[in-house]
mmCIF file of C-alpha atoms in Angstrom:
data_model
loop_
_atom_site.group_PDB
_atom_site.id
_atom_site.type_symbol
_atom_site.label_atom_id
_atom_site.label_comp_id
_atom_site.label_asym_id
_atom_site.label_seq_id
_atom_site.Cartn_x
_atom_site.Cartn_y
_atom_site.Cartn_z
ATOM 1 C CA MET A 619 -24.931 -16.458 -6.331
ATOM 2 C CA ASN A 620 -28.251 -18.225 -6.932
ATOM 3 C CA ALA A 621 -29.008 -20.866 -9.566
ATOM 4 C CA SER A 622 -27.759 -19.183 -12.659
ATOM 5 C CA PRO A 623 -30.108 -18.065 -15.420
ATOM 6 C CA PRO A 624 -28.612 -18.089 -18.927
ATOM 7 C CA ALA A 625 -25.853 -15.489 -19.071
ATOM 8 C CA TYR A 626 -25.737 -15.072 -22.855
ATOM 9 C CA GLY A 627 -28.190 -14.887 -25.713
ATOM 10 C CA LEU A 628 -29.861 -11.949 -23.945
ATOM 11 C CA TRP A 629 -30.352 -9.922 -27.104
ATOM 12 C CA PRO A 630 -32.850 -7.434 -25.621
ATOM 13 C CA LEU A 631 -30.176 -6.522 -23.079
ATOM 14 C CA VAL A 632 -27.618 -6.114 -25.874
ATOM 15 C CA ILE A 633 -29.956 -3.690 -27.625
ATOM 16 C CA ILE A 634 -31.028 -1.750 -24.535
ATOM 17 C CA ASN A 635 -27.521 -1.332 -23.169
ATOM 18 C CA SER A 636 -26.130 -0.302 -26.537
ATOM 19 C CA LEU A 637 -28.906 2.240 -27.020
ATOM 20 C CA VAL A 638 -28.493 3.726 -23.544
ATOM 21 C CA PHE A 639 -24.785 4.367 -24.020
ATOM 22 C CA ILE A 640 -25.136 5.507 -27.624
ATOM 23 C CA ILE A 641 -27.926 7.960 -26.748
ATOM 24 C CA PHE A 642 -25.838 9.101 -23.804
ATOM 25 C CA ALA A 643 -22.885 9.856 -26.071
ATOM 26 C CA PHE A 644 -25.097 11.443 -28.714
ATOM 27 C CA SER A 645 -26.626 13.718 -26.109
ATOM 28 C CA PHE A 646 -23.296 15.189 -25.143
ATOM 29 C CA THR A 647 -21.602 15.396 -28.531
ATOM 30 C CA LYS A 648 -24.356 16.288 -30.989
ATOM 31 C CA PRO A 649 -22.687 15.141 -34.186
ATOM 32 C CA ARG A 650 -23.183 17.588 -37.045
ATOM 33 C CA THR A 651 -20.346 17.408 -39.530
ATOM 34 C CA ALA A 652 -19.201 14.295 -41.375
ATOM 35 C CA ARG A 653 -16.219 14.213 -39.032
ATOM 36 C CA ASP A 654 -18.469 14.293 -35.959
ATOM 37 C CA TRP A 655 -20.460 11.396 -37.348
ATOM 38 C CA ARG A 656 -17.316 9.375 -37.991
ATOM 39 C CA SER A 657 -16.085 9.697 -34.423
ATOM 40 C CA PHE A 658 -19.550 9.107 -32.992
ATOM 41 C CA GLY A 659 -20.134 6.138 -35.329
ATOM 42 C CA ALA A 660 -16.836 4.517 -34.396
ATOM 43 C CA PHE A 661 -17.657 4.881 -30.725
ATOM 44 C CA SER A 662 -21.098 3.349 -31.322
ATOM 45 C CA ALA A 663 -19.542 0.375 -33.119
ATOM 46 C CA PHE A 664 -17.289 -0.192 -30.110
ATOM 47 C CA ILE A 665 -20.302 -0.102 -27.780
ATOM 48 C CA VAL A 666 -22.334 -2.534 -29.889
ATOM 49 C CA ALA A 667 -19.389 -4.957 -30.171
ATOM 50 C CA LEU A 668 -18.884 -4.770 -26.416
ATOM 51 C CA PHE A 669 -22.464 -5.465 -25.378
ATOM 52 C CA THR A 670 -22.854 -8.167 -28.021
ATOM 53 C CA GLU A 671 -20.076 -10.050 -26.266
ATOM 54 C CA MET A 672 -21.268 -9.135 -22.787
ATOM 55 C CA TYR A 673 -24.853 -10.384 -23.201
ATOM 56 C CA GLY A 674 -25.231 -11.894 -26.658
ATOM 57 C CA PHE A 675 -22.451 -14.117 -27.922
ATOM 58 C CA PRO A 676 -19.214 -14.392 -25.902
ATOM 59 C CA LEU A 677 -16.818 -14.820 -28.810
ATOM 60 C CA THR A 678 -13.778 -14.093 -26.645
ATOM 61 C CA ILE A 679 -14.783 -16.733 -24.104
ATOM 62 C CA TYR A 680 -15.336 -19.295 -26.853
ATOM 63 C CA LEU A 681 -11.964 -18.592 -28.435
ATOM 64 C CA LEU A 682 -10.089 -18.642 -25.135
ATOM 65 C CA ALA A 683 -12.175 -21.351 -23.442
ATOM 66 C CA GLY A 684 -9.539 -24.070 -23.737
ATOM 67 C CA TRP A 685 -6.784 -21.962 -22.230
ATOM 68 C CA LEU A 686 -9.038 -20.443 -19.554
ATOM 69 C CA GLN A 687 -10.437 -23.799 -18.419
ATOM 70 C CA SER A 688 -6.988 -25.313 -18.172
ATOM 71 C CA ARG A 689 -5.685 -22.443 -16.052
ATOM 72 C CA TYR A 690 -8.821 -21.867 -13.973
ATOM 73 C CA PRO A 691 -10.502 -25.278 -13.819
ATOM 74 C CA GLY A 692 -13.032 -24.305 -11.129
ATOM 75 C CA VAL A 693 -14.532 -21.354 -12.993
ATOM 76 C CA ASP A 694 -17.689 -21.534 -15.110
ATOM 77 C CA PHE A 695 -16.643 -19.226 -17.926
ATOM 78 C CA PHE A 696 -20.106 -19.176 -19.417
ATOM 79 C CA SER A 697 -21.522 -17.414 -16.380
ATOM 80 C CA HIS A 698 -21.827 -13.650 -16.488
ATOM 81 C CA ASP A 699 -19.575 -13.057 -13.490
ATOM 82 C CA ALA A 700 -16.654 -14.895 -15.069
ATOM 83 C CA GLY A 701 -16.907 -12.635 -18.111
ATOM 84 C CA HIS A 702 -15.302 -9.949 -15.972
ATOM 85 C CA LEU A 703 -12.075 -11.555 -17.101
ATOM 86 C CA LEU A 704 -9.610 -9.237 -15.391
ATOM 87 C CA GLU A 705 -11.187 -9.911 -12.019
ATOM 88 C CA VAL A 706 -11.003 -13.659 -12.664
ATOM 89 C CA LEU A 707 -7.438 -13.583 -13.993
ATOM 90 C CA PHE A 708 -6.187 -11.633 -11.007
ATOM 91 C CA GLY A 709 -7.902 -13.920 -8.555
ATOM 92 C CA TRP A 710 -10.779 -11.766 -7.303
ATOM 93 C CA ARG A 711 -13.147 -14.279 -5.731
ATOM 94 C CA ALA A 712 -16.076 -12.135 -4.596
ATOM 95 C CA ASN A 713 -18.787 -10.493 -6.736
ATOM 96 C CA PRO A 714 -16.828 -9.038 -9.668
ATOM 97 C CA HIS A 715 -19.094 -5.995 -9.753
ATOM 98 C CA PHE A 716 -17.284 -4.749 -6.668
ATOM 99 C CA GLY A 717 -13.856 -5.865 -7.827
ATOM 100 C CA PRO A 718 -11.005 -3.402 -8.380
ATOM 101 C CA PHE A 719 -11.225 -3.356 -12.178
ATOM 102 C CA HIS A 720 -14.972 -2.835 -12.135
ATOM 103 C CA LEU A 721 -14.654 0.084 -9.713
ATOM 104 C CA LEU A 722 -11.831 1.549 -11.784
ATOM 105 C CA SER A 723 -13.961 1.166 -14.903
ATOM 106 C CA PHE A 724 -16.709 3.209 -13.262
ATOM 107 C CA ALA A 725 -14.240 5.998 -12.607
ATOM 108 C CA PHE A 726 -13.094 5.977 -16.244
ATOM 109 C CA ILE A 727 -16.557 5.687 -17.788
ATOM 110 C CA GLY A 728 -18.139 8.242 -15.453
ATOM 111 C CA GLY A 729 -15.184 10.574 -15.839
ATOM 112 C CA GLY A 730 -15.344 10.246 -19.614
ATOM 113 C CA PHE A 731 -19.015 11.148 -19.744
ATOM 114 C CA ILE A 732 -18.580 14.063 -17.332
ATOM 115 C CA LEU A 733 -15.761 15.311 -19.557
ATOM 116 C CA LEU A 734 -17.948 14.959 -22.665
ATOM 117 C CA SER A 735 -20.762 16.831 -20.961
ATOM 118 C CA ASN A 736 -18.596 19.681 -19.660
ATOM 119 C CA ALA A 737 -16.838 20.019 -23.005
ATOM 120 C CA TRP A 738 -20.164 20.108 -24.814
ATOM 121 C CA ARG A 739 -21.395 22.920 -22.590
ATOM 122 C CA VAL A 740 -18.377 25.095 -23.415
ATOM 123 C CA LEU A 741 -18.293 24.163 -27.076
ATOM 124 C CA TYR A 742 -21.990 24.823 -27.549
ATOM 125 C CA ALA A 743 -21.668 28.337 -26.144
ATOM 126 C CA ALA A 744 -18.568 28.986 -28.258
ATOM 127 C CA GLN A 745 -20.255 27.812 -31.424
ATOM 128 C CA ARG A 746 -23.199 30.094 -30.851
ATOM 129 C CA SER A 747 -20.998 33.137 -30.408
ATOM 130 C CA HIS A 748 -18.560 32.018 -33.145
ATOM 131 C CA THR A 749 -15.626 32.141 -30.782
ATOM 132 C CA LEU A 750 -12.898 29.684 -29.916
ATOM 133 C CA ALA A 751 -13.699 27.286 -27.061
ATOM 134 C CA THR A 752 -10.917 27.820 -24.521
ATOM 135 C CA THR A 753 -12.577 27.526 -21.112
ATOM 136 C CA GLY A 754 -13.638 24.613 -18.956
ATOM 137 C CA PRO A 755 -12.074 21.364 -20.181
ATOM 138 C CA TYR A 756 -10.745 23.276 -23.203
ATOM 139 C CA ALA A 757 -8.456 25.219 -20.867
ATOM 140 C CA ARG A 758 -6.646 21.997 -19.966
ATOM 141 C CA ILE A 759 -6.635 20.092 -23.263
ATOM 142 C CA ARG A 760 -7.539 20.932 -26.832
ATOM 143 C CA HIS A 761 -9.606 17.820 -27.561
ATOM 144 C CA PRO A 762 -11.657 16.949 -24.483
ATOM 145 C CA GLN A 763 -14.377 15.238 -26.525
ATOM 146 C CA TYR A 764 -12.000 12.764 -28.136
ATOM 147 C CA ALA A 765 -10.276 12.275 -24.780
ATOM 148 C CA GLY A 766 -13.698 11.589 -23.229
ATOM 149 C CA PHE A 767 -14.485 8.900 -25.801
ATOM 150 C CA VAL A 768 -11.118 7.259 -25.194
ATOM 151 C CA LEU A 769 -11.577 7.326 -21.404
ATOM 152 C CA ILE A 770 -14.962 5.621 -21.746
ATOM 153 C CA MET A 771 -13.486 2.926 -23.992
ATOM 154 C CA ILE A 772 -10.616 2.310 -21.556
ATOM 155 C CA GLY A 773 -13.218 1.969 -18.811
ATOM 156 C CA PHE A 774 -15.138 -0.661 -20.733
ATOM 157 C CA LEU A 775 -11.933 -2.553 -21.527
ATOM 158 C CA LEU A 776 -11.162 -2.695 -17.805
ATOM 159 C CA GLN A 777 -14.663 -3.855 -17.006
ATOM 160 C CA TRP A 778 -15.225 -6.396 -19.760
ATOM 161 C CA PRO A 779 -12.216 -7.031 -21.978
ATOM 162 C CA THR A 780 -12.923 -8.767 -25.290
ATOM 163 C CA LEU A 781 -10.680 -9.594 -28.220
ATOM 164 C CA VAL A 782 -12.813 -7.548 -30.617
ATOM 165 C CA THR A 783 -12.898 -4.385 -28.503
ATOM 166 C CA LEU A 784 -9.182 -4.764 -27.701
ATOM 167 C CA LEU A 785 -8.478 -4.859 -31.444
ATOM 168 C CA MET A 786 -10.822 -1.939 -32.122
ATOM 169 C CA PHE A 787 -9.296 0.253 -29.432
ATOM 170 C CA PRO A 788 -5.969 1.185 -31.109
ATOM 171 C CA VAL A 789 -7.754 1.634 -34.435
ATOM 172 C CA LEU A 790 -10.256 4.050 -32.894
ATOM 173 C CA VAL A 791 -7.597 5.950 -30.967
ATOM 174 C CA SER A 792 -5.506 6.498 -34.089
ATOM 175 C CA MET A 793 -8.640 7.538 -35.959
ATOM 176 C CA TYR A 794 -9.434 10.101 -33.250
ATOM 177 C CA VAL A 795 -5.905 11.459 -33.367
ATOM 178 C CA ARG A 796 -6.180 11.899 -37.130
ATOM 179 C CA LEU A 797 -9.606 13.535 -36.867
ATOM 180 C CA ALA A 798 -8.262 15.835 -34.162
ATOM 181 C CA ARG A 799 -5.336 16.870 -36.386
ATOM 182 C CA ARG A 800 -7.652 17.631 -39.275
ATOM 183 C CA GLU A 801 -9.941 19.579 -36.984
ATOM 184 C CA GLU A 802 -6.971 21.612 -35.758
ATOM 185 C CA ARG A 803 -6.058 22.610 -39.289
ATOM 186 C CA GLU A 804 -9.588 23.783 -39.941
ATOM 187 C CA VAL A 805 -9.920 25.715 -36.701
ATOM 188 C CA ALA A 806 -6.482 27.239 -37.254
ATOM 189 C CA GLY A 807 -7.720 28.426 -40.624
ATOM 190 C CA GLU A 808 -10.733 30.015 -39.006
ATOM 191 C CA PHE A 809 -9.143 31.583 -35.931
ATOM 192 C CA GLY A 810 -5.534 32.090 -37.075
ATOM 193 C CA ASP A 811 -3.209 33.607 -34.457
ATOM 194 C CA GLU A 812 -5.688 33.193 -31.657
ATOM 195 C CA TYR A 813 -5.700 29.461 -32.214
ATOM 196 C CA ALA A 814 -1.919 29.317 -32.596
ATOM 197 C CA ARG A 815 -1.509 30.964 -29.179
ATOM 198 C CA TYR A 816 -4.083 28.650 -27.643
ATOM 199 C CA ALA A 817 -2.471 25.553 -29.146
ATOM 200 C CA ALA A 818 0.985 26.646 -27.964
ATOM 201 C CA ASN A 819 -0.209 26.793 -24.352
ATOM 202 C CA THR A 820 -2.659 23.905 -24.241
ATOM 203 C CA PRO A 821 -1.724 20.251 -24.737
ATOM 204 C CA ALA A 822 -3.746 18.208 -27.210
ATOM 205 C CA PHE A 823 -4.824 15.205 -25.153
ATOM 206 C CA PHE A 824 -2.918 14.893 -21.886
ATOM 207 C CA PRO A 825 -3.407 17.697 -19.373
ATOM 208 C CA ARG A 826 -0.318 18.946 -17.603
ATOM 209 C CA LEU A 827 -0.274 17.898 -14.012
ATOM 210 C CA GLY A 828 -0.192 20.845 -11.678
ATOM 211 C CA GLY A 829 2.250 22.952 -13.680
ATOM 212 C CA ASP A 830 1.749 26.513 -14.804
ATOM 213 C CA ARG A 831 0.237 26.219 -18.221
ATOM 214 C CA SER A 832 2.273 28.950 -19.806
ATOM 215 C CA GLN A 833 5.697 27.857 -18.599
ATOM 216 C CA ARG A 834 6.319 24.596 -20.325
ATOM 217 C CA THR A 835 6.281 23.960 -24.007
ATOM 218 C CA ASN A 836 3.761 21.722 -25.612
ATOM 219 C CA ALA A 837 5.043 18.238 -24.847
ATOM 220 C CA SER A 838 1.773 16.457 -24.742
ATOM 221 C CA GLU A 839 1.741 14.106 -27.658
ATOM 222 C CA MET B 300 -37.203 27.040 -33.174
ATOM 223 C CA ASN B 301 -34.918 29.863 -32.107
ATOM 224 C CA GLN B 302 -37.212 32.110 -30.135
ATOM 225 C CA GLU B 303 -36.597 30.854 -26.669
ATOM 226 C CA HIS B 304 -33.098 30.250 -25.333
ATOM 227 C CA PRO B 305 -32.699 29.330 -21.702
ATOM 228 C CA SER B 306 -30.141 31.433 -19.869
ATOM 229 C CA PRO B 307 -26.648 29.894 -19.630
ATOM 230 C CA ALA B 308 -27.041 29.218 -15.908
ATOM 231 C CA ARG B 309 -30.350 27.515 -16.436
ATOM 232 C CA LYS B 310 -28.958 25.558 -19.329
ATOM 233 C CA GLY B 311 -25.976 24.427 -17.279
ATOM 234 C CA TRP B 312 -28.250 23.321 -14.499
ATOM 235 C CA ARG B 313 -30.403 21.307 -16.853
ATOM 236 C CA LEU B 314 -27.384 19.746 -18.536
ATOM 237 C CA GLY B 315 -25.984 18.803 -15.142
ATOM 238 C CA LEU B 316 -29.241 17.203 -14.118
ATOM 239 C CA ALA B 317 -29.465 15.289 -17.387
ATOM 240 C CA LEU B 318 -25.897 14.089 -16.911
ATOM 241 C CA ILE B 319 -26.687 12.815 -13.427
ATOM 242 C CA GLY B 320 -29.791 11.063 -14.764
ATOM 243 C CA PHE B 321 -27.794 9.377 -17.515
ATOM 244 C CA LEU B 322 -25.047 8.335 -15.120
ATOM 245 C CA ALA B 323 -27.608 6.812 -12.756
ATOM 246 C CA ILE B 324 -29.231 4.837 -15.578
ATOM 247 C CA ALA B 325 -25.838 3.699 -16.870
ATOM 248 C CA ALA B 326 -24.798 2.595 -13.377
ATOM 249 C CA PHE B 327 -28.021 0.656 -13.026
ATOM 250 C CA PHE B 328 -27.361 -1.256 -16.234
ATOM 251 C CA LEU B 329 -23.734 -1.975 -15.427
ATOM 252 C CA LEU B 330 -24.411 -3.148 -11.885
ATOM 253 C CA SER B 331 -27.650 -5.077 -12.276
ATOM 254 C CA GLU B 332 -26.705 -6.479 -15.661
ATOM 255 C CA HIS B 333 -26.989 -10.224 -15.138
ATOM 256 C CA ARG B 334 -30.297 -9.942 -13.301
ATOM 257 C CA ALA B 335 -31.783 -7.120 -15.343
ATOM 258 C CA HIS B 336 -33.501 -9.398 -17.806
ATOM 259 C CA ALA B 337 -35.597 -10.756 -14.945
ATOM 260 C CA LEU B 338 -36.852 -7.302 -14.053
ATOM 261 C CA GLY B 339 -39.407 -7.155 -16.851
ATOM 262 C CA ILE B 340 -40.370 -3.697 -17.966
ATOM 263 C CA LEU B 341 -37.914 -1.604 -15.927
ATOM 264 C CA PRO B 342 -35.016 -1.660 -18.419
ATOM 265 C CA PHE B 343 -37.366 -0.492 -21.157
ATOM 266 C CA VAL B 344 -38.700 2.338 -19.010
ATOM 267 C CA LEU B 345 -35.140 3.449 -18.275
ATOM 268 C CA LEU B 346 -34.314 3.267 -21.967
ATOM 269 C CA LEU B 347 -37.293 5.503 -22.744
ATOM 270 C CA LEU B 348 -36.065 7.956 -20.136
ATOM 271 C CA CYS B 349 -32.882 8.554 -22.139
ATOM 272 C CA PRO B 350 -34.382 10.536 -25.033
ATOM 273 C CA LEU B 351 -36.454 12.471 -22.500
ATOM 274 C CA LEU B 352 -33.338 13.342 -20.540
ATOM 275 C CA HIS B 353 -31.696 14.312 -23.803
ATOM 276 C CA LEU B 354 -34.466 16.769 -24.657
ATOM 277 C CA PHE B 355 -34.612 18.053 -21.107
ATOM 278 C CA GLY B 356 -30.849 18.563 -20.888
ATOM 279 C CA HIS B 357 -30.748 20.566 -24.066
ATOM 280 C CA GLY B 358 -33.676 22.761 -23.151
ATOM 281 C CA GLY B 359 -36.532 21.522 -25.275
ATOM 282 C CA HIS B 360 -36.284 22.198 -28.964
ATOM 283 C CA ASP B 361 -33.635 24.834 -29.265
ATOM 284 C CA HIS B 362 -30.736 22.445 -29.640
ATOM 285 C CA GLU B 363 -30.718 22.381 -33.407
ATOM 286 C CA SER B 364 -30.010 26.060 -33.745
ATOM 287 C CA GLY B 365 -26.315 26.179 -32.911
ATOM 288 C CA LYS B 366 -24.000 26.292 -35.883
ATOM 289 C CA GLY B 367 -20.305 25.673 -35.801
ATOM 290 C CA ASP B 368 -17.460 23.706 -37.193
ATOM 291 C CA ARG B 369 -15.852 22.067 -34.199
ATOM 292 C CA PRO B 370 -17.418 18.864 -32.897
#
């Protein structure tokens, strides 16, 4: 576009962007227990690492600069636009903010936050009445909040892949799976048969596509 | 803190509005990113909006009163 201002070292932007997304997530998860804080904290670490590379210090670009410059000699990899690596690697030449991966990332990130918000609404009501949350997103999957976090992280990986966030992703996903398992044991202890019936009919993370929810067995994991 | 609970419908409406507000702010930051630092005070104003949206979405001060074990 126009004469490029510095694309990195924009630490106020790192801070503002991180805060916006962390407050956003906090708003729709309301961590209370130690387990809540662990999942929320891990997500926040992912967000801070991401925006540090996006606006602060492009570690991934530095590490891959030699390879990138040799394969894409015409690209200025220290511009912001080129940091949308997937768009560059797959040959998108126009403004990357309207490239396929960026649009897809919006769907994932927006979808993840909508899922978090809808799940929170149901969970909040259930917690107040001390009942099991089984409606809304909880009717399709047992752990919509963890699924929401994972969707948001996938979205950011599509939009702005970095080595650090790519390494963090599997670690965070396995952590969420473990936290979800522990949570299940606790809720099963509290709600007994009711939870067993719910868990038998509702997949943990991947909703069944179209099918009648009572007909198939739990094959989600 | 517990005296006034908005009705579920009202609460849902407020949560929905807060969600839309957050999504709009997030979209702004992700789309205008490389120029945003030239916009001066606007990013800070939007950042300040976030806690306000948070309070608005959860209906003022009643959001600490729920107790439960599931996150």
